[in-house]
mmCIF file of C-alpha atoms in Angstrom:
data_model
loop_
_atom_site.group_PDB
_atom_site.id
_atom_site.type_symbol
_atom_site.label_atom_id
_atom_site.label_comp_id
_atom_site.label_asym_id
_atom_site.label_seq_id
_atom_site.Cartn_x
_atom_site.Cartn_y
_atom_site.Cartn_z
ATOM 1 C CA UNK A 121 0.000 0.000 0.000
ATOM 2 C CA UNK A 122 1.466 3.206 -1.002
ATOM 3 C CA UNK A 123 2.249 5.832 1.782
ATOM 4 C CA UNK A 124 1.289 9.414 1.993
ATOM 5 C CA UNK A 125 2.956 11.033 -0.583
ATOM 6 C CA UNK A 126 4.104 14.899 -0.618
ATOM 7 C CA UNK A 127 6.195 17.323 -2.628
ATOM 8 C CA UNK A 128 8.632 19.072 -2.724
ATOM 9 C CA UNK A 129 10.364 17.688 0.055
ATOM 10 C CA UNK A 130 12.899 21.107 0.165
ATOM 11 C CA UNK A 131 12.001 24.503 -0.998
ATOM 12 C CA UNK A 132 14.226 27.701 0.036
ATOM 13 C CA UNK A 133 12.130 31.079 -1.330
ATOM 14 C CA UNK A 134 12.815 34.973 -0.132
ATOM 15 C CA UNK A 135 10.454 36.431 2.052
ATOM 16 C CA UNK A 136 6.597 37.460 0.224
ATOM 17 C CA UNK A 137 7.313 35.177 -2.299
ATOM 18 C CA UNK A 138 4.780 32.467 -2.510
ATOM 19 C CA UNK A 139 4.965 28.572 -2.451
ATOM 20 C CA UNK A 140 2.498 25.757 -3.143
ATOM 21 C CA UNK A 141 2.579 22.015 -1.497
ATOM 22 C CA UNK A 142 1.182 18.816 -2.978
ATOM 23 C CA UNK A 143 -0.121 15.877 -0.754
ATOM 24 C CA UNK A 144 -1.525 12.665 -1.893
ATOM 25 C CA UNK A 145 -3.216 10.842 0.644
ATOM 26 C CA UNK A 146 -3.454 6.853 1.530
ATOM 27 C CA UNK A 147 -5.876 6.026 -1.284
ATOM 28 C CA UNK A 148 -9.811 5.476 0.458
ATOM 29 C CA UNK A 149 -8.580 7.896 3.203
ATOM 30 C CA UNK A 150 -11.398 10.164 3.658
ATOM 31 C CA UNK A 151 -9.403 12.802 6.123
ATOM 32 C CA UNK A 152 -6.895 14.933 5.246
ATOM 33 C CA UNK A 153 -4.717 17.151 7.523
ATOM 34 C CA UNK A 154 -1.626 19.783 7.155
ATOM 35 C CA UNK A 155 -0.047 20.561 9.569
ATOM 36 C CA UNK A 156 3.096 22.903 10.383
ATOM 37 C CA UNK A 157 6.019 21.630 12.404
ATOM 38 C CA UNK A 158 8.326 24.421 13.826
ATOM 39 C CA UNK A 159 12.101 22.790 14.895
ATOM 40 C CA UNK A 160 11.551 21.742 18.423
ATOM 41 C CA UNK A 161 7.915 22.059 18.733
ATOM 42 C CA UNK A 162 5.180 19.371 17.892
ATOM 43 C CA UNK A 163 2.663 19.138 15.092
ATOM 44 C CA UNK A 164 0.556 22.420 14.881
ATOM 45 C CA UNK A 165 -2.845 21.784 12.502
ATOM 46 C CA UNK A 166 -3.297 24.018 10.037
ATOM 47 C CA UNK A 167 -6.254 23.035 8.408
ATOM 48 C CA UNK A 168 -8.627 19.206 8.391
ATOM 49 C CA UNK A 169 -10.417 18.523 5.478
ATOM 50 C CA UNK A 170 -13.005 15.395 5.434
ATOM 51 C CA UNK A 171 -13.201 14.351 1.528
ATOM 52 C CA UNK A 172 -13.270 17.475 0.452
ATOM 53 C CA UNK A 173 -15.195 19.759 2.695
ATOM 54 C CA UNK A 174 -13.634 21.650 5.290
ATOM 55 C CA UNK A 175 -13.516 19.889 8.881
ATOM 56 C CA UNK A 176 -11.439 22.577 11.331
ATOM 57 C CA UNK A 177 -9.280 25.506 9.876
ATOM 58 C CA UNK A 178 -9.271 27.913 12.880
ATOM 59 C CA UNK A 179 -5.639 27.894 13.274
ATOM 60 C CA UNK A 180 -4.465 28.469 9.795
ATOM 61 C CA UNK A 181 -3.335 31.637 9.112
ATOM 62 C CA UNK A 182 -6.355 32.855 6.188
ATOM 63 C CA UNK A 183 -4.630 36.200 4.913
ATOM 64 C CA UNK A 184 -1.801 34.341 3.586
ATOM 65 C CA UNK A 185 -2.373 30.561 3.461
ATOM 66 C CA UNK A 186 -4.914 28.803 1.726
ATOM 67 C CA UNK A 187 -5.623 25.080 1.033
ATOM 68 C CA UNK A 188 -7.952 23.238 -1.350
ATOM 69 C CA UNK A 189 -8.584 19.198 -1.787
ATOM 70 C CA UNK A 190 -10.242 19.134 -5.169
ATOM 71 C CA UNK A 191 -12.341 15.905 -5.804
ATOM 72 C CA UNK A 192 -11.606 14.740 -2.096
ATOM 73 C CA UNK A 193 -8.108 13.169 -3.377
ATOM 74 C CA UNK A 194 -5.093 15.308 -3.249
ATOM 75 C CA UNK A 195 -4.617 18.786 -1.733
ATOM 76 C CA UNK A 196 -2.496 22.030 -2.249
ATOM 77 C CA UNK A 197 -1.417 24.031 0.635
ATOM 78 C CA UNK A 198 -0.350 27.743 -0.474
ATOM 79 C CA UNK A 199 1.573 30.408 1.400
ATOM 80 C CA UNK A 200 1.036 34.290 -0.454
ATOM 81 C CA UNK A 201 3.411 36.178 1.279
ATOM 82 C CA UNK A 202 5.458 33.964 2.336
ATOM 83 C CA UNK A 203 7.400 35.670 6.219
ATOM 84 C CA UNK A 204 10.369 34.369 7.642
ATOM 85 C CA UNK A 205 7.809 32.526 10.834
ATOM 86 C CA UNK A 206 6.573 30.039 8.080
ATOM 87 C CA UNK A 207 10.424 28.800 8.225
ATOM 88 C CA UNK A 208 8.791 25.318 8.979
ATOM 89 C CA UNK A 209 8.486 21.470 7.517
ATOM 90 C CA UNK A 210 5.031 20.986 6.651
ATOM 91 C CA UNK A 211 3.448 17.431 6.700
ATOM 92 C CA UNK A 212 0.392 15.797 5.440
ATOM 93 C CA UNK A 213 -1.401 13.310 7.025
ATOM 94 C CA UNK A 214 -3.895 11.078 6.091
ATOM 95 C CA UNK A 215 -7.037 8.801 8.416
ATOM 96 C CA UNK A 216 -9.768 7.152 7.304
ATOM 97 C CA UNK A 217 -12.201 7.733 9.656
ATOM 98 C CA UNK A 218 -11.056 11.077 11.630
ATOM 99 C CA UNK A 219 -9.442 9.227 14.574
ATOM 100 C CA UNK A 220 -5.952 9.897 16.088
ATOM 101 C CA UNK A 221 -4.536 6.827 13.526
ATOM 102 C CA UNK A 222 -2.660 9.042 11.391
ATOM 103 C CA UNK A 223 -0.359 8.149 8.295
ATOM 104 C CA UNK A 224 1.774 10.824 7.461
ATOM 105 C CA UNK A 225 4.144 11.798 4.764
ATOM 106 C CA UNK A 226 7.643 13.039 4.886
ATOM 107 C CA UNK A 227 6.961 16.769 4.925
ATOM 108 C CA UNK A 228 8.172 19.525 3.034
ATOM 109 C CA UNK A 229 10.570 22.032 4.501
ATOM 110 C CA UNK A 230 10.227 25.381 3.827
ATOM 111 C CA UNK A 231 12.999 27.838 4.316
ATOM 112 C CA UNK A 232 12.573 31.630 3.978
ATOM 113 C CA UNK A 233 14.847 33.871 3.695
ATOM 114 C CA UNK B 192 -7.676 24.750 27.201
ATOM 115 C CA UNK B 193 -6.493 21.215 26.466
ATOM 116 C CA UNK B 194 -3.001 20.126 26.628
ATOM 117 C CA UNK B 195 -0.650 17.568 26.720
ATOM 118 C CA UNK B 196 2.663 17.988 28.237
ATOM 119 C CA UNK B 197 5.961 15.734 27.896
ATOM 120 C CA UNK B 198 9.662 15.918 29.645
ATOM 121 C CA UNK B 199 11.512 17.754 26.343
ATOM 122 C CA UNK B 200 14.727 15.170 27.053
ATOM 123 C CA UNK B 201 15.691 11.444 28.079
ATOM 124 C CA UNK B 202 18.894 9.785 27.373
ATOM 125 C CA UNK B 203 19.416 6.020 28.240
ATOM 126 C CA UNK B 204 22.167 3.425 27.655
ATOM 127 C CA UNK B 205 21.456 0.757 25.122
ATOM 128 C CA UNK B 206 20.041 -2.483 26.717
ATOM 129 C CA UNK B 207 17.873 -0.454 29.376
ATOM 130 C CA UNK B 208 14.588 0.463 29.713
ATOM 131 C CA UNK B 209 13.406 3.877 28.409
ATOM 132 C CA UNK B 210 10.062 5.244 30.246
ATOM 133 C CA UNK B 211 8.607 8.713 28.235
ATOM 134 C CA UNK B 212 6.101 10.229 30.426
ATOM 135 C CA UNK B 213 2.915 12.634 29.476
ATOM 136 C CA UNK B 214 0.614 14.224 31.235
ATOM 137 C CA UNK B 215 -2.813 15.426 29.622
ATOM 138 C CA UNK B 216 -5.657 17.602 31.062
ATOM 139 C CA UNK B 217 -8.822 16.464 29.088
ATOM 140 C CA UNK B 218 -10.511 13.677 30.938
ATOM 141 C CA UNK B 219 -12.840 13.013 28.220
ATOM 142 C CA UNK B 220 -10.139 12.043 25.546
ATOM 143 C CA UNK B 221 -10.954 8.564 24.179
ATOM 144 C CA UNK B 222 -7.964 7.403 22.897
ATOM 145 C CA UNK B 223 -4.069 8.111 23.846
ATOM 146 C CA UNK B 224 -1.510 7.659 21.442
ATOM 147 C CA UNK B 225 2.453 7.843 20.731
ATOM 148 C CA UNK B 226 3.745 8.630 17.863
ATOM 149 C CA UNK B 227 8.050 8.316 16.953
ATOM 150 C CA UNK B 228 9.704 11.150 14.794
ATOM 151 C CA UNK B 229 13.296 10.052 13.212
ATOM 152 C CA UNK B 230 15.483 12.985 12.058
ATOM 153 C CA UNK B 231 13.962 14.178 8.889
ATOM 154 C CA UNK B 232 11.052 11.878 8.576
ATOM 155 C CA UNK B 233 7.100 12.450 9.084
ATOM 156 C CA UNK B 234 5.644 10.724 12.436
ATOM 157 C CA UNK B 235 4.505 7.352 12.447
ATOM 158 C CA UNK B 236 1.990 5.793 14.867
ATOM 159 C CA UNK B 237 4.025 3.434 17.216
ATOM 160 C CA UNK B 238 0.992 2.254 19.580
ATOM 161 C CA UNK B 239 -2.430 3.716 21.307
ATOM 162 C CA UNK B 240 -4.482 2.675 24.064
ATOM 163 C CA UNK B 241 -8.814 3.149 24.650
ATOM 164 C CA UNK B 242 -9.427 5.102 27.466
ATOM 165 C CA UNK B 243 -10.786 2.412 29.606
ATOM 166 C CA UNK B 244 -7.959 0.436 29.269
ATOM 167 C CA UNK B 245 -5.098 0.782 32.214
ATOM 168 C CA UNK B 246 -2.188 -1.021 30.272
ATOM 169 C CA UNK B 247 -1.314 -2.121 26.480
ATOM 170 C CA UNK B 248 1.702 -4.516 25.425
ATOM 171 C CA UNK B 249 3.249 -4.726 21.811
ATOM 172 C CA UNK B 250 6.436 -6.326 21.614
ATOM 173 C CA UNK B 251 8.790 -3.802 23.246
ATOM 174 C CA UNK B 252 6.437 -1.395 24.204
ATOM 175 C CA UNK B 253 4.270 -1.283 26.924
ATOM 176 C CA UNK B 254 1.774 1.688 27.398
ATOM 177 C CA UNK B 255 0.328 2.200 30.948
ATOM 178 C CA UNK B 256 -2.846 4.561 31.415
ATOM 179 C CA UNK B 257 -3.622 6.035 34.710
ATOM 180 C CA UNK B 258 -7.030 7.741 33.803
ATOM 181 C CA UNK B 259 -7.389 9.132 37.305
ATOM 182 C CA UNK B 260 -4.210 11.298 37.537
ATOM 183 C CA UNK B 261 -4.387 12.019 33.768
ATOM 184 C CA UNK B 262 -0.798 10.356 33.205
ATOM 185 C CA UNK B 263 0.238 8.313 30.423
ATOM 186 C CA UNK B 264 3.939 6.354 29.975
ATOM 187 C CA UNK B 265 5.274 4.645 27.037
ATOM 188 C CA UNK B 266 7.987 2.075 28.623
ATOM 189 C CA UNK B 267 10.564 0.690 25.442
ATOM 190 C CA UNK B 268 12.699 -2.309 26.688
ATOM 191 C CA UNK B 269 15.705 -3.074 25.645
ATOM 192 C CA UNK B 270 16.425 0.249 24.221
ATOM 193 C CA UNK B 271 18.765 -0.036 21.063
ATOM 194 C CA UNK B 272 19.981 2.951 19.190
ATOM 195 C CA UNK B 273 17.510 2.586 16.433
ATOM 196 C CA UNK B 274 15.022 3.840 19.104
ATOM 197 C CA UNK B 275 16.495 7.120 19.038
ATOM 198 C CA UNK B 276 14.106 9.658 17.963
ATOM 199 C CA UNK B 277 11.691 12.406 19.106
ATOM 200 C CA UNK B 278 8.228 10.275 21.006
ATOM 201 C CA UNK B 279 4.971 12.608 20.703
ATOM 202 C CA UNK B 280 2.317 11.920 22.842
ATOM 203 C CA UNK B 281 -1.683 12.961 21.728
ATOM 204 C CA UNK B 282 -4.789 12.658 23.161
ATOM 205 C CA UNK B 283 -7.734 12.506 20.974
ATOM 206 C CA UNK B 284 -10.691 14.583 23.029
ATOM 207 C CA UNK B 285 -14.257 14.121 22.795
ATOM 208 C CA UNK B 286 -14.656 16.920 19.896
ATOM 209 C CA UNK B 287 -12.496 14.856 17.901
ATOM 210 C CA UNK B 288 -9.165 17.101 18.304
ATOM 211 C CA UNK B 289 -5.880 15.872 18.460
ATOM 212 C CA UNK B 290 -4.001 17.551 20.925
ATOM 213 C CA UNK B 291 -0.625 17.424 20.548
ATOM 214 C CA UNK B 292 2.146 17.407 23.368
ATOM 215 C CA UNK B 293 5.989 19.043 22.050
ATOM 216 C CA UNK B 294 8.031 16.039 21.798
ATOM 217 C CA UNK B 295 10.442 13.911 24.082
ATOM 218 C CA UNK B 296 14.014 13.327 22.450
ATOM 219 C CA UNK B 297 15.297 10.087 23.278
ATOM 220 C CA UNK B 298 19.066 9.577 22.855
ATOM 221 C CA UNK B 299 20.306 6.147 23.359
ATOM 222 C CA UNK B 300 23.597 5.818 23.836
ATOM 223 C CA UNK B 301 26.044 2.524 23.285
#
């Protein structure tokens, strides 16, 4: 069974440039979650889609990231500007029934500079 | 609010036992569970016990549950250096929230 699947796993962009993150989930997983790992500090959730409405999103940041999971499959998480606090590795995780049994992918760290 | 908490640090020799401690302060959560971080890598789900359970045994790991003073332990045995890595503790409350404690870096040393 494939894993959770994101990209890119490295991106290094200036400050209030933008970025975009891909995530393909465990296939039949109906729950989708991003969340934003600071060095040192545990998971923070950004956003919890289930297929591909949106479940909880209070602590994501709305004036400069947005996220979308078109046709309940894969999902794009976008920073526009990007500020040197979103220095983070970002990681997707996947459930299927919105319990705590989370797959998750290798994350994509973000650098800004 | 809700919140988890965790020792930041632990360092063992190889062969011993390794006991990560968490504390949480939602006594509704349902489930408990630990998750391992290696360097670089996304978490994976080591183990997780039902609330009305007390203890839970897989292999190496043992998980005890005391639900009255909110405290959860994940005991390794045998500790070998693969087992180095950063050990998250969650709780899953009754809204369905994962709550998160920071992490407990475990070095094992030969």
């Amino acid at each position: 069974e494939a894993g959770v699947a994101q990209s890119p796993r490295y991106k290094i962009i200036e400050k209030r440039q933008s970025v975009a993150f891909w995530c393909n989930p465990i296939s039949g997983h109906a729950t989708l979650y991003w969340y934003q790992q600071i060095l040192g500090q545990g998971p923070k959730l950004l956003i919890q889609f289930q297929n591909n409405g949106v479940v909880d999103d209070s602590q994501l940041p709305k004036d400069r990231f947005s996220a979308e999971r078109l046709k309940g499959v894969d999902s794009t998480l976008k920073i526009q500007p990007a500020k040197l606090e979103d220095s983070a590795v970002y990681l997707c995780a996947s459930s299927q029934g919105g319990t705590g049994e989370l797959f998750f992918g290798e994350g994509s760290r973000l650098t800004v500079l | 609010g809700e919140d988890v908490e965790q020792s930041l640090f632990l360092s063992v020799r190889e062969g011993d036992s390794s006991v990560i401690n968490c504390t949480y302060t939602d006594s509704s959560s349902t489930y408990l569970y630990w998750y391992k971080q290696e360097p670089g890598a996304g978490l994976q789900l080591l183990t997780y016990i039902f609330s009305n359970m007390d203890m839970k045994q897989d292999q190496r790991l043992t998980v005890l549950l005391n639900k009255k003073d909110k405290h959860l332990s994940l005991r390794i045995a045998d500790t070998q250096t693969g087992d180095s890595a950063i050990y998250f503790c969650a709780a899953l409350s009754n809204n369905r929230k994962l709550i998160w404690g920071l992490g407990t870096s475990l070095a094992v040393n030969p």
